[in-house]
Amino acid sequence: MNIPQRCYPSLQYWLERYRISGLVALVRKQRTARARRRKLSAALAACLLAASIFSGAAEVRSATEPIWPTKEWQKSFPEEQGMDSKELATLIDFGTTHNFDSLLVVRHGKIVAEVYYAPYTAGIPHAIYSATKAVISTLTAIASKEGLLDSPSHKALDFFDHRGTANVDDRKKAITVQSLLDMTSGLEWAEPNSMFEMERSPDWVRFILDRPMSRAPGEVFSYNSGNAQLLSAILTKLTGMSALEYAKAKLFGPLGINGSYWRADPQSISIGGLGLYLQPREMAKIGYLYLRNGAWEGKQLLPFAWIDKVTHATVEAHLPGEPELRYGNFFWAFPDKDVYMANGYHSQLIMVFPGLDVVVVTASRDFCSLSKLADLISSSVKSDMALPPDAESASLLANKILDVSTEKPTEVGATSELAAVISGKVYRFAPNGLNLKSLSVNLTDPKPRIDMETDDVQLTVTGEPAFQRRYRDELNPRPRFTGPIGLDGRYRKGELTDVGVNAVKGTWQTDHTFVIDRLILGQGQPAERWTLTFEGEKLNVRAQLEGFEISIDGETEG
């Protein structure tokens, strides 16, 4: 896979059109300094990406003339679509403080802001975690529209051979497709621990069906990724295809979504609760389908009743931090703010504002306040018609996009004399919680690299976030990972994969200690820190993985 590069040769034209003098001067300065600065091309590319938001036409389309981004999204200057560039700059700042990887804003069918926070870039697929549930919901809606699912009231157990299923009673028999969609199935479940237990089981669907009941269906909201897994299995029974295959035929294909990756369980059932990877522009297409009431290029893909159910979600989630949130059909909603959303771990969001004709997508590495984010987005919409050009606000927004898309180098320590001694040596480890079998760094080569070999045996480490271990292991197919490492305070990126990109940088902290920072771009996780301490032929590795720390010892044979 290759990361696409977007080129906008008329950058200076657009900057001068909007009288953004600061960026015009920056471009001219960059052009004269090209021979002196090796990294100019990266900064200029970021500038081009930032300025691309200005390349749209001035017309504001009405809801009766929808734009269909099947092949490519159109772009527009925010004011041309009735949005305030200054307010969008504030929204970008919000993303900076909450570790966003990407922010994409669509109004009237056109992208008015597209932001990639360095070192994440366009073209990298991103884990959307529980926003996957909304895609499962959408596929269920399509199956209903096609007549494969007769009714959301259909009893869930009817789709399975439940002979031998444990804990079957009248309450379990009463579980419907709708109660799965609303997280009111009544199955006993404690997220995320029950999800981890499910993933350790040989048959995930059987694990879920065997769960005892805690309440009657429909009584109480209880977040349960097992509900989505059952629904994915039901889709497979209804369609004869996995959810991924069905999506390619009936959803991704019509919307122009290509190359998506979706993890599966041991029975090859697409994971309903998480596991789908999409690029931000692809996520926006899902939201735009809902914004257009389930229609796409003149064809009604989703039932109107399904859209209405999502738009007017009524199930109370009783979340302490967001008490106004409601739930329905695997979507979250703020009815008072006229917004609903697909919501995944660490703020993987597809937000739809029907009254404002807006779709917003975020890909992130941390949580954020959903209500505050919704308010910031709403406040950026000023009119249904085009606003007068605002050169000052346009300049602020363009500079903001340029700034966040440019990686800032971190401090680098002096190179230790030990670098030449340890470079290329292979350090081996006894079985350990990192599953690390061997490690080698080459810091003296013109292209520094790190090489890690892992064991095939999965060891259980009490307290470590299981989801992080799962995705880290998946990105690095056993038994070996090798990739570049930056020694200048900037990340070096490995090869693009279906599940992201390894980005690694390192520096000497002391004469004997080398510190590695590693990001898995597209995983929505904070950076890992690996501290390597060398003493003679021995190596201590201390790994910090999102609040969890593991220390292991190894040595080299010389």
Coordinates of C-alpha atoms in Angstrom, one line a residue:
M1 CA 0.0 0.0 0.0
N2 CA 1.2 3.5 -0.8
I3 CA 0.2 6.6 1.0
P4 CA -1.3 9.0 -1.5
Q5 CA 0.2 12.4 -1.9
R6 CA -2.2 15.3 -2.8
C7 CA -0.7 18.1 -4.8
Y8 CA -2.0 21.6 -5.1
P9 CA 0.3 23.5 -7.5
S10 CA -1.8 26.7 -7.3
L11 CA -1.1 27.3 -3.6
Q12 CA 0.2 30.8 -4.0
Y13 CA -2.7 31.7 -6.2
W14 CA -5.2 30.7 -3.5
L15 CA -3.2 32.4 -0.8
E16 CA -3.1 35.7 -2.8
R17 CA -6.7 35.3 -3.7
Y18 CA -7.6 35.5 0.0
R19 CA -4.8 38.0 0.8
I20 CA -3.1 35.7 3.2
S21 CA 0.1 37.6 3.2
G22 CA 1.8 35.7 6.0
L23 CA 1.6 32.4 4.1
V24 CA 2.5 34.0 0.8
A25 CA 5.7 35.2 2.4
L26 CA 6.2 31.8 4.0
V27 CA 5.9 30.1 0.6
R28 CA 8.4 32.5 -1.0
K29 CA 10.8 32.1 1.8
Q30 CA 10.5 28.4 1.6
R31 CA 11.3 28.5 -2.1
T32 CA 14.5 30.5 -1.6
A33 CA 15.6 28.3 1.3
R34 CA 15.0 25.0 -0.5
A35 CA 18.6 24.4 -1.2
R36 CA 19.5 25.0 2.5
R37 CA 16.9 23.1 4.4
R38 CA 16.5 19.4 3.9
K39 CA 13.1 19.2 5.5
L40 CA 11.5 21.9 3.4
S41 CA 9.5 19.5 1.3
A42 CA 7.6 18.1 4.3
A43 CA 6.7 21.6 5.6
L44 CA 5.6 22.7 2.2
A45 CA 3.5 19.6 1.7
A46 CA 1.8 20.4 5.0
C47 CA 1.2 23.9 3.9
L48 CA -0.3 22.7 0.6
L49 CA -2.6 20.4 2.5
A50 CA -3.7 23.3 4.8
A51 CA -4.3 25.6 1.9
S52 CA -6.4 23.0 0.0
I53 CA -9.4 24.0 2.0
F54 CA -9.5 27.2 -0.1
S55 CA -10.0 25.5 -3.4
G56 CA -13.8 25.1 -3.5
A57 CA -16.3 27.1 -5.5
A58 CA -18.3 29.9 -3.8
E59 CA -21.7 28.4 -4.4
V60 CA -23.5 27.0 -1.4
R61 CA -25.5 23.9 -2.4
S62 CA -29.0 23.4 -1.0
A63 CA -30.1 20.2 0.6
T64 CA -32.1 19.5 -2.6
E65 CA -28.9 19.5 -4.7
P66 CA -26.7 17.0 -2.8
I67 CA -23.1 16.5 -3.7
W68 CA -22.0 12.8 -3.9
P69 CA -18.4 12.2 -2.9
T70 CA -18.3 8.6 -4.2
K71 CA -15.1 9.2 -6.2
E72 CA -13.7 12.2 -4.4
W73 CA -14.6 14.8 -1.9
Q74 CA -14.9 18.4 -3.1
K75 CA -13.3 21.1 -1.0
S76 CA -14.4 24.6 -0.2
F77 CA -13.3 27.7 1.8
P78 CA -15.3 27.6 5.1
E79 CA -16.9 31.1 4.7
E80 CA -18.2 29.9 1.3
Q81 CA -20.2 27.3 3.2
G82 CA -21.4 29.7 5.9
M83 CA -18.8 28.6 8.5
D84 CA -16.3 30.8 10.5
S85 CA -12.6 30.0 9.9
K86 CA -11.7 31.5 13.3
E87 CA -14.0 29.2 15.1
L88 CA -12.6 26.2 13.1
A89 CA -9.1 27.3 14.2
T90 CA -10.4 27.0 17.8
L91 CA -11.7 23.6 17.0
I92 CA -8.2 22.6 15.8
D93 CA -6.8 23.8 19.1
F94 CA -9.3 21.5 20.9
G95 CA -7.9 18.6 18.9
T96 CA -4.3 19.5 19.8
T97 CA -5.1 19.4 23.5
H98 CA -6.9 16.1 23.1
N99 CA -4.3 14.3 21.0
F100 CA -6.3 14.2 17.8
D101 CA -4.8 12.4 14.8
S102 CA -7.2 13.9 12.4
L103 CA -10.1 16.3 12.2
L104 CA -12.4 16.6 9.1
V105 CA -15.3 19.0 8.7
V106 CA -17.9 18.7 5.9
R107 CA -20.7 21.2 5.2
H108 CA -23.1 21.1 2.3
G109 CA -21.2 18.1 1.0
K110 CA -17.8 19.8 0.8
I111 CA -14.8 19.5 3.0
V112 CA -14.2 22.9 4.6
A113 CA -11.4 21.8 7.0
E114 CA -9.1 18.7 6.8
V115 CA -6.5 18.5 9.4
Y116 CA -3.8 15.8 10.1
Y117 CA -1.9 16.2 13.3
A118 CA 1.8 15.2 12.9
P119 CA 3.1 12.6 12.7
Y120 CA -0.2 11.1 11.5
T121 CA -0.8 11.8 7.8
A122 CA -3.5 11.3 5.2
G123 CA -3.7 7.8 3.7
I124 CA -3.2 5.9 6.9
P125 CA -6.1 3.6 7.9
H126 CA -7.3 4.2 11.5
A127 CA -8.8 1.9 14.0
I128 CA -12.4 3.1 14.7
Y129 CA -12.9 0.8 17.7
S130 CA -16.6 0.8 18.8
A131 CA -17.6 3.1 15.9
T132 CA -17.5 -0.3 14.2
K133 CA -20.9 -1.0 15.9
A134 CA -22.5 1.8 13.9
V135 CA -21.3 0.1 10.7
I136 CA -22.9 -3.2 11.9
S137 CA -26.0 -1.2 12.5
T138 CA -25.9 0.2 9.0
L139 CA -25.5 -3.2 7.5
T140 CA -28.5 -4.4 9.6
A141 CA -30.5 -1.6 8.1
I142 CA -29.5 -2.6 4.6
A143 CA -30.5 -6.2 5.3
S144 CA -33.8 -4.9 6.5
K145 CA -34.3 -2.8 3.4
E146 CA -33.5 -5.8 1.2
G147 CA -36.0 -7.9 3.1
L148 CA -33.4 -10.3 4.5
L149 CA -34.4 -9.2 8.1
D150 CA -38.1 -9.3 8.5
S151 CA -38.2 -7.1 11.6
P152 CA -36.0 -5.7 14.3
S153 CA -38.4 -7.4 16.7
H154 CA -37.2 -10.8 15.5
K155 CA -36.0 -13.0 18.4
A156 CA -32.2 -13.2 18.4
L157 CA -32.1 -16.9 19.5
D158 CA -34.1 -17.9 16.4
F159 CA -31.0 -17.4 14.3
F160 CA -28.9 -19.8 16.3
D161 CA -29.0 -23.5 17.1
H162 CA -29.3 -22.9 20.8
R163 CA -29.6 -26.6 21.8
G164 CA -27.1 -26.9 24.6
T165 CA -26.9 -23.2 25.2
A166 CA -26.5 -22.4 28.9
N167 CA -28.8 -20.3 31.1
V168 CA -31.7 -20.3 28.6
D169 CA -34.9 -18.9 30.2
D170 CA -37.9 -16.8 29.1
R171 CA -35.8 -13.6 29.4
K172 CA -33.1 -14.9 27.1
K173 CA -35.7 -16.1 24.6
A174 CA -37.2 -12.6 24.6
I175 CA -33.9 -10.9 23.3
T176 CA -34.6 -9.2 20.0
V177 CA -32.5 -7.7 17.3
Q178 CA -33.7 -4.3 18.5
S179 CA -32.6 -5.0 22.1
L180 CA -29.2 -5.9 20.8
L181 CA -29.0 -2.6 18.9
D182 CA -30.2 -0.6 21.9
M183 CA -27.8 -2.3 24.4
T184 CA -30.7 -3.5 26.4
S185 CA -30.4 -7.3 25.8
G186 CA -30.2 -8.0 29.5
L187 CA -27.2 -10.3 29.2
E188 CA -24.9 -10.3 32.1
W189 CA -21.8 -8.4 30.9
A190 CA -19.1 -6.2 32.4
E191 CA -17.4 -4.2 29.7
P192 CA -14.4 -4.4 29.0
N193 CA -13.6 -7.5 31.1
S194 CA -16.3 -9.7 29.6
M195 CA -15.1 -8.6 26.1
F196 CA -11.5 -9.8 27.0
E197 CA -12.9 -13.1 28.3
M198 CA -14.8 -13.5 25.0
E199 CA -11.7 -12.9 23.0
R200 CA -9.9 -15.6 24.9
S201 CA -12.6 -18.1 24.2
P202 CA -12.5 -20.4 21.1
D203 CA -16.1 -19.6 20.1
W204 CA -17.1 -16.0 20.7
V205 CA -20.8 -16.4 19.8
R206 CA -21.2 -19.4 22.0
F207 CA -19.5 -17.5 24.8
I208 CA -22.1 -14.7 24.5
L209 CA -25.1 -17.0 24.1
D210 CA -24.1 -18.9 27.3
R211 CA -24.0 -15.7 29.4
P212 CA -26.7 -15.6 32.2
M213 CA -29.3 -12.9 32.1
S214 CA -29.1 -10.1 34.6
R215 CA -32.4 -8.4 33.5
A216 CA -35.2 -8.7 31.1
P217 CA -34.6 -7.4 27.6
G218 CA -35.5 -3.7 27.1
E219 CA -35.3 -2.8 30.8
V220 CA -31.9 -1.1 31.3
F221 CA -29.1 0.1 29.1
S222 CA -25.9 -1.9 29.6
Y223 CA -23.0 -1.4 27.2
N224 CA -22.1 -4.8 25.8
S225 CA -19.8 -5.5 22.8
G226 CA -21.2 -9.0 22.8
N227 CA -24.5 -7.6 21.4
A228 CA -22.7 -6.3 18.3
Q229 CA -20.9 -9.7 17.9
L230 CA -24.2 -11.5 17.9
L231 CA -25.6 -9.1 15.4
S232 CA -22.6 -9.6 13.1
A233 CA -23.2 -13.4 13.3
I234 CA -26.9 -12.8 12.5
L235 CA -25.9 -10.8 9.4
T236 CA -23.7 -13.7 8.3
K237 CA -26.6 -16.1 8.6
L238 CA -29.0 -13.7 6.8
T239 CA -26.6 -12.9 3.9
G240 CA -24.3 -15.9 3.7
M241 CA -21.4 -13.5 3.9
S242 CA -19.2 -12.0 6.6
A243 CA -20.1 -8.4 7.6
L244 CA -17.0 -7.3 5.7
E245 CA -18.0 -9.1 2.5
Y246 CA -21.6 -7.7 2.8
A247 CA -20.3 -4.2 3.4
K248 CA -18.1 -4.4 0.3
A249 CA -21.1 -5.3 -1.8
K250 CA -23.8 -3.2 -0.3
L251 CA -22.2 -0.3 1.6
F252 CA -18.5 0.3 1.0
G253 CA -18.8 -0.3 -2.7
P254 CA -21.7 2.1 -3.4
L255 CA -20.0 4.8 -1.2
G256 CA -16.6 4.4 -2.9
I257 CA -14.8 3.0 0.2
N258 CA -11.9 0.8 -0.8
G259 CA -9.3 -1.3 0.9
S260 CA -10.9 -1.5 4.3
Y261 CA -9.6 -4.0 6.9
W262 CA -11.9 -5.7 9.4
R263 CA -10.7 -8.2 12.0
A264 CA -12.6 -11.5 12.5
D265 CA -13.2 -14.0 15.3
P266 CA -12.0 -17.6 15.2
Q267 CA -15.1 -18.6 13.1
S268 CA -14.3 -15.8 10.6
I269 CA -17.2 -13.7 11.7
S270 CA -16.3 -10.0 11.4
I271 CA -15.9 -8.5 14.9
G272 CA -19.1 -6.5 15.5
G273 CA -17.9 -4.5 18.5
L274 CA -14.6 -3.2 17.1
G275 CA -11.9 -4.1 14.6
L276 CA -12.7 -2.0 11.5
Y277 CA -10.1 0.3 10.1
L278 CA -11.1 3.3 7.9
Q279 CA -9.4 6.4 6.7
P280 CA -11.0 9.7 7.9
R281 CA -12.5 10.5 4.5
E282 CA -14.1 7.1 4.4
M283 CA -15.5 7.6 7.9
A284 CA -17.0 10.9 6.6
K285 CA -18.8 9.0 3.9
I286 CA -20.6 6.9 6.5
G287 CA -21.7 10.1 8.2
Y288 CA -22.8 11.7 5.0
L289 CA -25.0 8.7 4.1
Y290 CA -26.9 9.4 7.3
L291 CA -26.9 13.1 6.8
R292 CA -28.6 12.4 3.4
N293 CA -31.2 10.3 5.2
G294 CA -29.8 7.0 4.0
A295 CA -29.8 7.9 0.3
W296 CA -26.7 7.8 -2.0
E297 CA -26.7 8.9 -5.6
G298 CA -30.4 8.7 -6.0
K299 CA -30.7 5.2 -4.3
Q300 CA -32.2 4.7 -0.9
L301 CA -29.8 2.4 0.9
L302 CA -31.3 2.6 4.4
P303 CA -35.0 2.6 5.5
F304 CA -36.3 6.0 6.6
A305 CA -37.5 4.5 9.8
W306 CA -33.9 3.5 10.7
I307 CA -32.6 7.0 10.2
D308 CA -35.4 8.3 12.4
K309 CA -34.6 5.8 15.1
V310 CA -31.0 6.9 15.1
T311 CA -31.8 10.6 14.9
H312 CA -34.3 10.4 17.8
A313 CA -32.4 8.0 20.1
T314 CA -34.3 7.6 23.4
V315 CA -32.5 5.0 25.5
E316 CA -30.9 6.7 28.5
A317 CA -27.3 5.7 29.0
H318 CA -26.9 7.2 32.5
L319 CA -23.3 8.2 31.9
P320 CA -22.0 10.4 34.7
G321 CA -19.8 12.6 32.5
E322 CA -22.4 13.1 29.7
P323 CA -25.9 12.7 31.4
E324 CA -27.7 14.0 28.3
L325 CA -26.5 11.3 26.0
R326 CA -29.0 8.9 24.5
Y327 CA -28.6 5.6 22.6
G328 CA -30.3 3.8 19.8
N329 CA -29.3 1.4 17.0
F330 CA -25.6 1.5 18.1
F331 CA -25.5 5.3 17.8
W332 CA -25.1 7.9 20.5
A333 CA -27.1 11.2 20.4
F334 CA -27.5 14.5 22.1
P335 CA -31.2 15.2 21.3
D336 CA -31.0 18.8 22.7
K337 CA -28.0 19.6 20.5
D338 CA -29.5 17.9 17.4
V339 CA -26.4 15.7 16.8
Y340 CA -25.9 11.9 16.8
M341 CA -22.7 10.0 16.3
A342 CA -20.8 6.8 16.0
N343 CA -18.4 6.7 18.9
G344 CA -15.3 4.6 19.3
Y345 CA -12.7 4.3 22.1
H346 CA -10.4 7.3 22.4
S347 CA -12.8 9.6 20.4
Q348 CA -13.0 7.9 17.1
L349 CA -16.1 9.9 16.1
I350 CA -18.5 10.3 13.1
M351 CA -20.7 13.2 14.1
V352 CA -23.8 14.1 12.2
F353 CA -25.6 17.5 12.6
P354 CA -28.8 17.2 10.5
G355 CA -30.0 20.7 11.2
L356 CA -26.7 22.3 10.3
D357 CA -26.0 20.0 7.3
V358 CA -22.6 19.1 8.8
V359 CA -20.6 15.9 9.3
V360 CA -17.5 15.9 11.5
V361 CA -14.9 13.1 11.8
T362 CA -12.2 12.8 14.5
A363 CA -9.5 10.2 14.8
S364 CA -7.8 10.4 18.1
R365 CA -5.5 9.0 20.8
D366 CA -7.4 10.2 23.8
F367 CA -10.9 10.9 25.1
C368 CA -12.6 14.3 24.9
S369 CA -15.9 15.9 26.1
L370 CA -18.5 15.0 23.5
S371 CA -20.8 17.8 24.5
K372 CA -18.0 20.4 24.4
L373 CA -16.9 19.2 21.0
A374 CA -20.5 19.3 19.7
D375 CA -20.8 22.9 21.0
L376 CA -17.5 24.0 19.3
I377 CA -18.7 22.6 16.0
S378 CA -22.1 24.2 16.2
S379 CA -20.7 27.6 17.1
S380 CA -18.6 27.5 13.9
V381 CA -21.7 27.5 11.7
K382 CA -22.9 31.1 11.2
S383 CA -25.3 30.9 8.2
D384 CA -26.9 28.7 5.6
M385 CA -25.5 31.1 3.0
A386 CA -22.0 32.1 2.1
L387 CA -20.3 34.6 4.4
P388 CA -18.2 37.5 3.2
P389 CA -14.5 36.6 2.8
D390 CA -12.5 37.1 6.0
A391 CA -8.7 37.3 5.1
E392 CA -7.6 37.5 8.7
S393 CA -9.6 34.4 9.9
A394 CA -8.6 32.5 6.7
S395 CA -4.9 33.3 7.5
L396 CA -5.3 32.1 11.1
L397 CA -6.9 28.8 10.0
A398 CA -4.4 28.1 7.3
N399 CA -1.5 28.8 9.6
K400 CA -3.1 26.6 12.3
I401 CA -3.4 23.7 9.9
L402 CA 0.2 24.2 8.8
D403 CA 1.4 24.3 12.4
V404 CA -0.3 21.1 13.6
S405 CA 0.6 19.1 10.5
T406 CA 4.3 19.9 10.9
E407 CA 6.2 17.6 13.3
K408 CA 8.2 19.5 16.0
P409 CA 11.4 17.7 16.9
T410 CA 11.9 16.7 20.6
E411 CA 15.2 17.3 22.4
V412 CA 18.0 15.0 21.5
G413 CA 20.8 14.0 23.8
A414 CA 24.5 13.7 22.9
T415 CA 25.4 10.4 21.2
S416 CA 27.0 8.0 23.6
E417 CA 30.3 6.3 22.8
L418 CA 28.4 3.1 23.6
A419 CA 26.4 3.5 20.3
A420 CA 29.2 2.0 18.3
V421 CA 29.6 -0.9 20.9
I422 CA 26.0 -2.0 21.0
S423 CA 24.9 -1.3 17.4
G424 CA 24.1 -4.5 15.6
K425 CA 24.3 -6.7 18.7
V426 CA 21.4 -9.1 19.4
Y427 CA 20.1 -9.2 22.9
R428 CA 18.0 -12.2 23.9
F429 CA 15.4 -12.6 26.6
A430 CA 13.8 -15.4 28.6
P431 CA 10.0 -15.7 28.3
N432 CA 8.5 -12.5 29.5
G433 CA 5.4 -10.3 29.6
L434 CA 6.4 -8.4 26.5
N435 CA 6.7 -11.6 24.5
L436 CA 10.1 -10.1 23.4
K437 CA 12.5 -12.8 22.3
S438 CA 15.3 -10.6 20.9
L439 CA 16.1 -7.0 20.3
S440 CA 18.8 -5.2 18.3
V441 CA 19.4 -1.6 17.4
N442 CA 21.7 -0.2 14.8
L443 CA 22.5 3.4 15.6
T444 CA 25.6 3.9 13.6
D445 CA 24.2 3.0 10.2
P446 CA 23.3 5.9 7.8
K447 CA 19.7 4.5 8.1
P448 CA 19.3 3.6 11.8
R449 CA 17.0 0.7 12.5
I450 CA 15.4 -1.4 15.3
D451 CA 14.8 -5.1 15.1
M452 CA 12.6 -7.0 17.5
E453 CA 11.7 -10.7 17.4
T454 CA 8.8 -12.0 19.5
D455 CA 7.8 -15.4 20.9
D456 CA 4.8 -17.3 19.5
V457 CA 3.5 -18.0 23.0
Q458 CA 1.2 -15.4 24.5
L459 CA 1.9 -14.7 28.1
T460 CA -0.7 -13.2 30.5
V461 CA 0.5 -10.1 32.4
T462 CA -1.9 -9.1 35.1
G463 CA -3.0 -5.5 34.8
E464 CA -1.9 -4.7 31.3
P465 CA -4.6 -3.3 29.0
A466 CA -5.5 -6.3 26.9
F467 CA -6.7 -4.3 23.9
Q468 CA -3.3 -2.6 23.5
R469 CA -1.4 -5.9 23.5
R470 CA -3.8 -7.3 20.9
Y471 CA -3.4 -4.5 18.5
R472 CA 0.3 -4.2 19.0
D473 CA 0.7 -7.9 18.3
E474 CA -1.5 -7.6 15.2
L475 CA 0.4 -4.8 13.7
N476 CA 3.7 -6.8 14.0
P477 CA 3.0 -10.2 12.6
R478 CA 5.1 -12.6 14.5
P479 CA 7.9 -13.4 14.8
R480 CA 9.8 -10.2 13.7
F481 CA 9.4 -6.4 13.4
T482 CA 12.1 -4.3 11.9
G483 CA 11.9 -0.6 10.9
P484 CA 13.6 2.8 10.9
I485 CA 14.3 4.9 13.9
G486 CA 14.8 8.7 14.0
L487 CA 17.7 10.1 15.9
D488 CA 17.0 13.7 15.3
G489 CA 14.0 14.1 17.5
R490 CA 11.5 13.2 14.7
Y491 CA 9.7 9.9 14.1
R492 CA 10.7 7.7 11.2
K493 CA 7.9 5.7 9.7
G494 CA 7.9 2.1 8.6
E495 CA 5.8 0.5 5.9
L496 CA 2.1 1.2 5.6
T497 CA 0.0 -1.7 6.6
D498 CA -3.8 -2.4 6.8
V499 CA -3.7 -1.6 10.5
G500 CA -1.4 1.5 10.6
V501 CA 2.2 2.5 10.5
N502 CA 5.0 2.1 13.0
A503 CA 6.7 5.4 13.8
V504 CA 9.9 5.3 16.0
K505 CA 12.4 7.8 17.3
G506 CA 15.1 7.5 20.0
T507 CA 17.8 9.5 21.9
W508 CA 20.5 8.9 24.4
Q509 CA 19.3 9.8 27.9
T510 CA 22.7 9.0 29.6
D511 CA 25.9 7.3 28.5
H512 CA 24.2 3.9 29.2
T513 CA 20.5 4.6 28.6
F514 CA 18.8 4.9 25.2
V515 CA 15.1 5.9 25.1
I516 CA 12.8 4.8 22.3
D517 CA 9.4 6.4 21.7
R518 CA 7.1 4.4 19.5
L519 CA 3.7 5.4 18.0
I520 CA 1.6 3.0 16.0
L521 CA 0.0 5.6 13.7
G522 CA -3.7 4.7 13.2
Q523 CA -4.1 2.7 16.4
G524 CA -5.5 5.5 18.4
Q525 CA -3.2 4.8 21.3
P526 CA -0.6 7.0 23.2
A527 CA 3.1 6.6 22.4
E528 CA 4.9 3.7 24.0
R529 CA 8.2 4.4 25.7
W530 CA 11.0 1.8 25.7
T531 CA 14.0 2.6 28.0
L532 CA 17.1 0.5 27.2
T533 CA 19.8 0.4 29.8
F534 CA 23.1 -1.3 28.7
E535 CA 25.5 -2.7 31.2
G536 CA 28.3 -4.8 29.7
E537 CA 26.7 -7.7 27.9
K538 CA 23.4 -7.2 29.7
L539 CA 20.3 -5.1 28.6
N540 CA 17.4 -4.0 30.8
V541 CA 14.2 -3.1 28.8
R542 CA 11.6 -1.1 30.7
A543 CA 8.4 -0.6 28.6
Q544 CA 5.7 1.9 29.4
L545 CA 2.5 1.1 27.6
E546 CA -0.4 3.5 28.4
G547 CA 0.1 3.6 32.2
F548 CA 1.4 0.1 32.5
E549 CA 5.1 -0.8 32.9
I550 CA 7.0 -4.0 32.3
S551 CA 10.7 -4.5 33.0
I552 CA 12.7 -7.4 31.5
D553 CA 16.4 -8.4 31.3
G554 CA 18.3 -9.9 28.5
E555 CA 21.9 -10.3 27.4
T556 CA 24.0 -10.7 24.3
E557 CA 26.4 -13.5 23.4
G558 CA 28.9 -10.9 22.3

